[in-house]
Tab-separated table of C-alpha atoms and ligand atoms in Angstrom:
chain	number	residue	atom	x	y	z
A	5	GLN	CA	114.132	101.355	120.783
A	6	THR	CA	110.975	102.227	122.534
A	7	CYS	CA	107.975	101.179	120.595
A	8	ILE	CA	104.690	102.949	121.346
A	9	LEU	CA	101.609	100.964	120.356
A	10	ILE	CA	98.669	103.170	119.509
A	11	GLY	CA	95.391	101.470	118.920
A	12	ALA	CA	93.144	103.239	116.440
A	13	PRO	CA	89.905	101.249	116.130
A	14	MET	CA	88.758	103.402	113.167
A	15	ASP	CA	86.108	101.791	110.990
A	16	CYS	CA	84.542	104.850	109.200
A	17	GLY	CA	86.854	104.875	106.206
A	18	LYS	CA	84.719	102.437	104.311
A	19	ARG	CA	81.303	100.693	104.534
A	20	ARG	CA	82.337	97.141	105.473
A	21	ARG	CA	82.710	96.848	109.243
A	22	GLY	CA	85.273	94.971	111.304
A	23	CYS	CA	88.587	96.937	111.289
A	24	LEU	CA	87.745	98.265	114.683
A	25	MET	CA	88.761	94.887	116.058
A	26	GLY	CA	92.164	95.248	114.507
A	27	PRO	CA	94.174	96.669	117.540
A	28	ASP	CA	92.893	93.789	119.780
A	29	ALA	CA	93.708	91.203	117.168
A	30	TYR	CA	97.324	92.455	117.042
A	31	ARG	CA	97.470	92.339	120.827
A	32	THR	CA	95.967	88.826	120.828
A	33	ALA	CA	98.493	87.751	118.222
A	34	GLY	CA	101.327	88.832	120.604
A	35	LEU	CA	102.689	92.013	118.996
A	36	ALA	CA	103.968	93.470	122.172
A	37	GLU	CA	105.618	90.166	123.252
A	38	ALA	CA	107.229	89.778	119.819
A	39	LEU	CA	108.784	93.282	119.956
A	40	ALA	CA	109.900	92.829	123.545
A	41	ALA	CA	111.626	89.581	122.669
A	42	LEU	CA	113.675	91.595	120.184
A	43	GLY	CA	114.985	93.785	123.060
A	44	HIS	CA	112.676	96.697	122.596
A	45	LYS	CA	110.914	98.567	125.293
A	46	VAL	CA	107.198	98.334	124.446
A	47	VAL	CA	104.554	100.787	125.704
A	48	ASP	CA	100.941	100.002	124.837
A	49	ARG	CA	98.933	103.201	125.002
A	50	GLY	CA	95.627	101.367	124.604
A	51	ASN	CA	93.053	102.620	122.139
A	52	LEU	CA	92.433	106.247	120.884
A	53	ALA	CA	89.036	107.719	120.361
A	54	PRO	CA	88.054	110.312	117.744
A	55	ALA	CA	87.886	114.010	118.682
A	56	PRO	CA	84.254	115.231	119.241
A	57	HIS	CA	82.426	115.619	115.926
A	58	GLU	CA	79.114	116.171	114.441
A	59	ALA	CA	76.967	113.095	113.692
A	60	ASP	CA	77.134	111.663	110.120
A	61	ASP	CA	74.237	111.018	107.866
A	62	PRO	CA	74.723	107.270	107.202
A	63	ALA	CA	73.604	107.731	103.564
A	64	ALA	CA	75.958	110.712	102.781
A	65	HIS	CA	78.736	110.667	100.208
A	66	PRO	CA	81.536	110.561	101.276
A	67	HIS	CA	80.847	108.035	104.003
A	68	ARG	CA	81.092	109.166	107.653
A	69	LEU	CA	83.141	112.259	106.845
A	70	ASN	CA	82.767	113.909	110.196
A	71	GLU	CA	83.902	110.796	112.133
A	72	CYS	CA	86.923	110.573	109.909
A	73	ILE	CA	87.756	114.208	110.566
A	74	GLY	CA	87.471	113.543	114.388
A	75	TRP	CA	89.858	110.650	114.104
A	76	THR	CA	92.298	112.631	112.012
A	77	GLN	CA	92.415	115.263	114.696
A	78	ALA	CA	92.983	112.789	117.455
A	79	LEU	CA	95.626	110.851	115.579
A	80	MET	CA	97.579	113.962	114.493
A	81	ALA	CA	97.851	115.115	118.093
A	82	GLU	CA	98.806	111.677	119.362
A	83	ALA	CA	101.374	111.129	116.594
A	84	GLY	CA	103.325	114.277	117.683
A	85	ARG	CA	103.316	113.193	121.346
A	86	ALA	CA	104.408	109.650	120.564
A	87	MET	CA	107.250	110.739	118.246
A	88	ASP	CA	108.770	112.526	121.284
A	89	GLN	CA	108.867	109.261	123.224
A	90	GLY	CA	109.857	106.641	120.708
A	91	MET	CA	108.686	104.929	117.592
A	92	PRO	CA	104.935	104.920	117.175
A	93	VAL	CA	103.287	101.848	115.736
A	94	PHE	CA	99.639	102.720	114.850
A	95	LEU	CA	97.340	99.752	115.001
A	96	GLY	CA	94.467	100.215	112.650
A	97	GLY	CA	91.746	100.449	111.929
A	98	ASP	CA	91.192	101.064	108.212
A	99	HIS	CA	93.613	103.020	106.049
A	100	ALA	CA	91.908	106.268	106.850
A	101	ILE	CA	93.999	106.242	110.128
A	102	SER	CA	96.877	107.462	107.961
A	103	LEU	CA	95.111	110.785	107.323
A	104	GLY	CA	96.057	111.577	110.886
A	105	SER	CA	99.106	109.398	111.641
A	106	VAL	CA	101.018	110.555	108.556
A	107	ALA	CA	99.987	114.236	108.842
A	108	GLY	CA	101.011	114.072	112.549
A	109	VAL	CA	104.407	112.475	112.092
A	110	ALA	CA	105.191	114.885	109.144
A	111	ALA	CA	104.371	117.837	111.328
A	112	HIS	CA	106.731	116.484	113.934
A	113	ALA	CA	109.498	115.934	111.403
A	114	ALA	CA	109.020	119.519	110.077
A	115	ARG	CA	109.438	120.841	113.640
A	116	ALA	CA	112.676	118.841	113.964
A	117	GLY	CA	113.860	120.150	110.602
A	118	ARG	CA	113.862	116.699	108.918
A	119	PRO	CA	112.215	115.857	105.595
A	120	GLN	CA	109.468	113.225	105.961
A	121	PHE	CA	109.347	110.234	103.603
A	122	VAL	CA	106.503	107.646	103.249
A	123	LEU	CA	106.657	104.082	102.070
A	124	TRP	CA	103.074	102.926	101.095
A	125	LEU	CA	102.811	99.116	100.860
A	126	ASP	CA	99.437	98.588	99.221
A	127	ALA	CA	97.522	97.055	96.278
A	128	HIS	CA	95.866	100.559	95.997
A	129	ALA	CA	97.115	104.051	95.476
A	130	ASP	CA	94.760	105.690	98.069
A	131	PHE	CA	95.299	108.919	96.047
A	132	HIS	CA	91.659	110.092	95.781
A	133	THR	CA	90.450	113.423	97.079
A	134	VAL	CA	87.006	113.828	98.716
A	135	ALA	CA	85.971	115.297	95.249
A	136	THR	CA	87.202	112.310	93.151
A	137	THR	CA	86.358	109.244	95.240
A	138	GLU	CA	83.741	107.280	93.501
A	139	SER	CA	83.145	104.889	96.383
A	140	GLY	CA	82.949	107.588	98.966
A	141	ASN	CA	85.343	105.538	101.094
A	142	LEU	CA	87.798	107.770	102.764
A	143	HIS	CA	90.361	104.941	103.273
A	144	GLY	CA	91.119	105.589	99.551
A	145	THR	CA	92.315	109.194	100.145
A	146	PRO	CA	95.152	109.522	102.706
A	147	LEU	CA	98.035	110.008	100.206
A	148	ALA	CA	96.245	112.874	98.498
A	149	TYR	CA	95.579	114.592	101.854
A	150	VAL	CA	99.104	114.297	103.266
A	151	THR	CA	100.670	115.486	100.010
A	152	GLY	CA	98.517	118.635	100.343
A	153	GLN	CA	96.117	118.225	97.391
A	154	PRO	CA	93.050	120.499	97.633
A	155	GLY	CA	89.687	118.980	98.117
A	156	PHE	CA	89.543	118.056	101.887
A	157	PRO	CA	86.981	120.419	103.311
A	158	GLY	CA	86.577	120.288	107.035
A	159	PHE	CA	89.888	118.453	107.642
A	160	PRO	CA	92.612	119.940	109.735
A	161	ALA	CA	94.920	122.244	107.834
A	162	LEU	CA	98.183	120.389	107.169
A	163	PRO	CA	101.135	121.859	109.076
A	164	ALA	CA	103.620	120.141	106.812
A	165	PRO	CA	102.425	118.733	103.427
A	166	ILE	CA	104.755	115.958	102.223
A	167	PRO	CA	106.471	116.603	98.875
A	168	GLN	CA	105.237	114.050	96.261
A	169	GLU	CA	108.785	112.945	95.492
A	170	ASN	CA	109.132	111.779	99.129
A	171	ILE	CA	106.406	109.111	98.648
A	172	CYS	CA	106.883	105.625	97.285
A	173	ILE	CA	104.065	103.196	96.684
A	174	LEU	CA	104.959	99.436	96.347
A	175	GLY	CA	102.518	96.662	95.287
A	176	LEU	CA	100.037	98.544	93.071
A	177	ARG	CA	97.610	96.447	91.114
A	178	SER	CA	94.166	98.273	91.559
A	179	VAL	CA	94.145	101.918	90.709
A	180	ASP	CA	90.988	103.950	89.737
A	181	GLY	CA	90.875	106.210	86.675
A	182	ALA	CA	91.093	109.482	88.581
A	183	GLU	CA	93.928	108.217	90.717
A	184	ARG	CA	95.830	106.921	87.720
A	185	ASP	CA	95.691	110.282	86.051
A	186	ALA	CA	96.680	112.148	89.183
A	187	LEU	CA	99.509	109.725	89.905
A	188	GLN	CA	100.859	109.836	86.338
A	189	ALA	CA	100.939	113.653	86.545
A	190	SER	CA	102.654	113.476	89.938
A	191	HIS	CA	106.143	112.906	91.326
A	192	VAL	CA	105.063	110.030	93.542
A	193	ALA	CA	107.327	107.049	92.949
A	194	ARG	CA	105.029	104.072	92.150
A	195	HIS	CA	105.798	100.491	91.525
A	196	ASP	CA	103.182	98.000	90.265
A	197	MET	CA	103.268	94.171	90.549
A	198	ARG	CA	104.497	93.910	86.954
A	199	GLU	CA	107.612	95.894	87.796
A	200	ILE	CA	108.101	93.839	91.001
A	201	ASP	CA	107.796	90.664	88.893
A	202	GLU	CA	110.256	91.913	86.350
A	203	THR	CA	112.955	93.358	88.673
A	204	GLY	CA	112.213	91.863	92.109
A	205	ILE	CA	110.945	93.867	95.079
A	206	ALA	CA	114.369	94.744	96.431
A	207	ARG	CA	115.411	96.925	93.665
A	208	PRO	CA	112.710	99.672	93.761
A	209	LEU	CA	112.749	99.574	97.610
A	210	GLN	CA	116.546	99.951	97.867
A	211	ALA	CA	116.468	102.812	95.433
A	212	PHE	CA	113.933	104.627	97.573
A	213	LEU	CA	115.809	103.910	100.863
A	214	ASP	CA	118.932	105.291	99.283
A	215	ARG	CA	117.096	108.559	98.582
A	216	VAL	CA	115.798	108.686	102.222
A	217	THR	CA	119.328	108.155	103.416
A	218	ALA	CA	120.788	110.833	101.178
A	219	ALA	CA	118.153	113.299	102.468
A	220	GLY	CA	118.636	112.435	106.121
A	221	GLY	CA	114.907	111.801	106.232
A	222	ALA	CA	112.410	110.357	108.685
A	223	LEU	CA	110.630	107.388	107.212
A	224	HIS	CA	107.021	106.371	107.816
A	225	VAL	CA	105.922	102.929	106.659
A	226	SER	CA	102.223	102.294	106.023
A	227	LEU	CA	101.494	98.570	105.691
A	228	ASP	CA	98.031	97.773	104.229
A	229	VAL	CA	97.064	94.069	104.635
A	230	ASP	CA	96.005	94.050	100.967
A	231	PHE	CA	99.661	94.586	99.905
A	232	LEU	CA	99.875	90.819	100.586
A	233	ASP	CA	98.287	88.107	98.426
A	234	PRO	CA	94.795	87.154	99.647
A	235	SER	CA	95.866	83.536	99.797
A	236	VAL	CA	98.172	84.398	102.673
A	237	ALA	CA	96.331	87.386	104.114
A	238	PRO	CA	92.527	86.888	103.704
A	239	ALA	CA	91.450	89.223	106.511
A	240	VAL	CA	90.824	92.376	104.536
A	241	GLY	CA	87.711	93.793	102.773
A	242	THR	CA	89.573	94.939	99.645
A	243	THR	CA	91.453	91.785	98.482
A	244	VAL	CA	93.114	91.933	95.133
A	245	PRO	CA	94.686	88.754	93.718
A	246	GLY	CA	98.341	88.789	92.658
A	247	GLY	CA	99.810	90.450	95.737
A	248	ALA	CA	103.129	90.177	97.639
A	249	THR	CA	104.160	86.743	98.930
A	250	VAL	CA	105.106	86.067	102.546
A	251	ARG	CA	108.719	86.048	101.413
A	252	GLU	CA	108.487	89.410	99.623
A	253	GLY	CA	106.748	90.893	102.667
A	254	HIS	CA	109.524	89.661	105.009
A	255	LEU	CA	112.241	90.859	102.579
A	256	VAL	CA	110.821	94.322	102.527
A	257	CYS	CA	110.501	94.419	106.302
A	258	GLU	CA	114.046	93.086	106.813
A	259	MET	CA	115.518	95.599	104.420
A	260	LEU	CA	113.604	98.362	106.279
A	261	HIS	CA	115.188	97.252	109.509
A	262	ASP	CA	118.684	97.099	107.974
A	263	SER	CA	118.298	100.597	106.695
A	264	GLY	CA	117.828	102.012	110.175
A	265	LEU	CA	115.519	104.603	108.641
A	266	VAL	CA	112.082	103.752	109.945
A	267	THR	CA	110.678	106.285	112.513
A	268	SER	CA	107.040	105.314	112.574
A	269	MET	CA	104.649	102.731	111.146
A	270	ASP	CA	100.992	101.938	110.494
A	271	LEU	CA	99.441	98.418	110.374
A	272	VAL	CA	96.120	98.886	108.627
A	273	GLU	CA	93.046	97.333	107.090
A	274	LEU	CA	93.120	94.099	109.081
A	275	ASN	CA	89.523	92.988	109.537
A	276	PRO	CA	89.517	90.178	112.008
A	277	PHE	CA	85.903	89.339	111.276
A	278	LEU	CA	87.244	88.053	107.938
A	279	ASP	CA	90.268	86.182	109.246
A	280	GLU	CA	90.909	82.371	109.399
A	281	ARG	CA	92.069	81.354	112.857
A	282	GLY	CA	94.077	84.576	113.240
A	283	ARG	CA	96.484	83.775	110.429
A	284	THR	CA	96.399	87.270	108.878
A	285	ALA	CA	96.844	89.004	112.246
A	286	GLN	CA	99.822	86.680	112.982
A	287	LEU	CA	101.400	87.368	109.564
A	288	MET	CA	101.129	91.198	110.193
A	289	VAL	CA	102.708	90.664	113.617
A	290	ASP	CA	105.581	88.638	112.164
A	291	LEU	CA	106.140	91.206	109.410
A	292	CYS	CA	106.316	93.963	112.069
A	293	ALA	CA	108.777	91.865	113.997
A	294	SER	CA	110.954	91.562	110.971
A	295	ALA	CA	110.794	95.312	110.471
A	296	MET	CA	111.866	95.673	114.126
A	297	GLY	CA	114.886	93.400	113.822
A	298	ARG	CA	113.815	89.753	113.912
A	299	ARG	CA	116.422	87.738	111.894
A	300	VAL	CA	116.964	84.099	111.053
A	301	PHE	CA	120.777	84.656	111.545
A	302	ASP	CA	122.397	87.434	113.380
A	303	ARG	CA	124.155	88.659	110.283
A	304	PRO	CA	122.533	91.451	108.426
A	305	THR	CA	123.363	91.017	104.759
A	306	ARG	CA	122.747	93.506	102.030
A	307	ALA	CA	120.058	91.868	99.866
A	308	PHE	CA	120.521	93.984	96.853
A	309	GLY	CA	122.821	96.567	95.244
B	4	LIG	N1	90.329	102.994	95.071
B	4	LIG	C1	89.243	102.246	95.798
B	4	LIG	C2	88.289	103.312	96.425
B	4	LIG	O1	88.591	104.527	96.403
B	4	LIG	C3	89.764	101.370	96.817
B	4	LIG	C4	90.561	101.919	97.949
B	4	LIG	C5	91.095	100.920	98.798
B	4	LIG	N2	91.804	101.475	99.875
B	4	LIG	C6	92.217	100.807	100.995
B	4	LIG	N3	92.832	101.503	101.875
B	4	LIG	N4	92.062	99.511	101.077
B	4	LIG	O2	87.333	103.018	96.993
B	5	LIG	MN1	108.643	116.684	119.343
B	6	LIG	MN1	95.293	101.244	101.535
B	7	LIG	MN1	94.679	98.667	99.869
């Protein structure tokens, strides 16, 4: 495979600063070297910048809307270009990068006549609209945008809204009231930590992967650092206790590689300013390596089913 690393030092999707250092932390933790060691060709495109946009009033609600729109435009365009050359890995940046990365890969899939699917690994649903967000933090909105909900004034029109049934969220344990109502009325597949505790993480994941396979879909994976438990991944501004273990994280990523379905990926919400000696950046790199084929033994086994 050709892996295209795309830095997106986007920090406007929330108030706490630091995610702009994410792309360089992944580079420092050896992401390119880890993927190359697996036999992939790695192209590092460096860092993107937002499209020109009007200045934001720092006190406005939502927070830094125009800058987020500028990033969305830039990321959408870059996603389409990168999909033609290999497998894009978007290095965030906060989760607002997915407004553009997911919209862009979905547009590309639509041009290729393939249905787009999205696996969202996150403590949060990120299913607010600009109208429902209480915090005003746009990193809490990408799944509503890419599924084509109304309420995103000023954002690029979506060339290819993703059907709700093509989305699966794994790891939920912090969902706001408006998101909960919208999710429960939706066809988004959603699995909270209670379900993961009861059934194991492999079961809901394999059920989703089987649906992607049956549809011949393209699969985008969006990995938020806060999917993981804060005890193993402290470098994120929105920690929620009770998250995925290192072992669950690797199992998910290994199953993703075995499926052969992944066509693009985001690594988001890493805030290196909050890290401890790089351990969170290193874990994210190791998880990405598992998703790209790193194995203990050269013998892919079907973990479940
Ligand atoms: N639901 C909360 C909000 O809208 C938290 C969102 C957290 N999202 C994230 N990408 N970390 O503010
Ligand atoms: Mn193309
Ligand atoms: Mn998120
Ligand atoms: Mn989150």
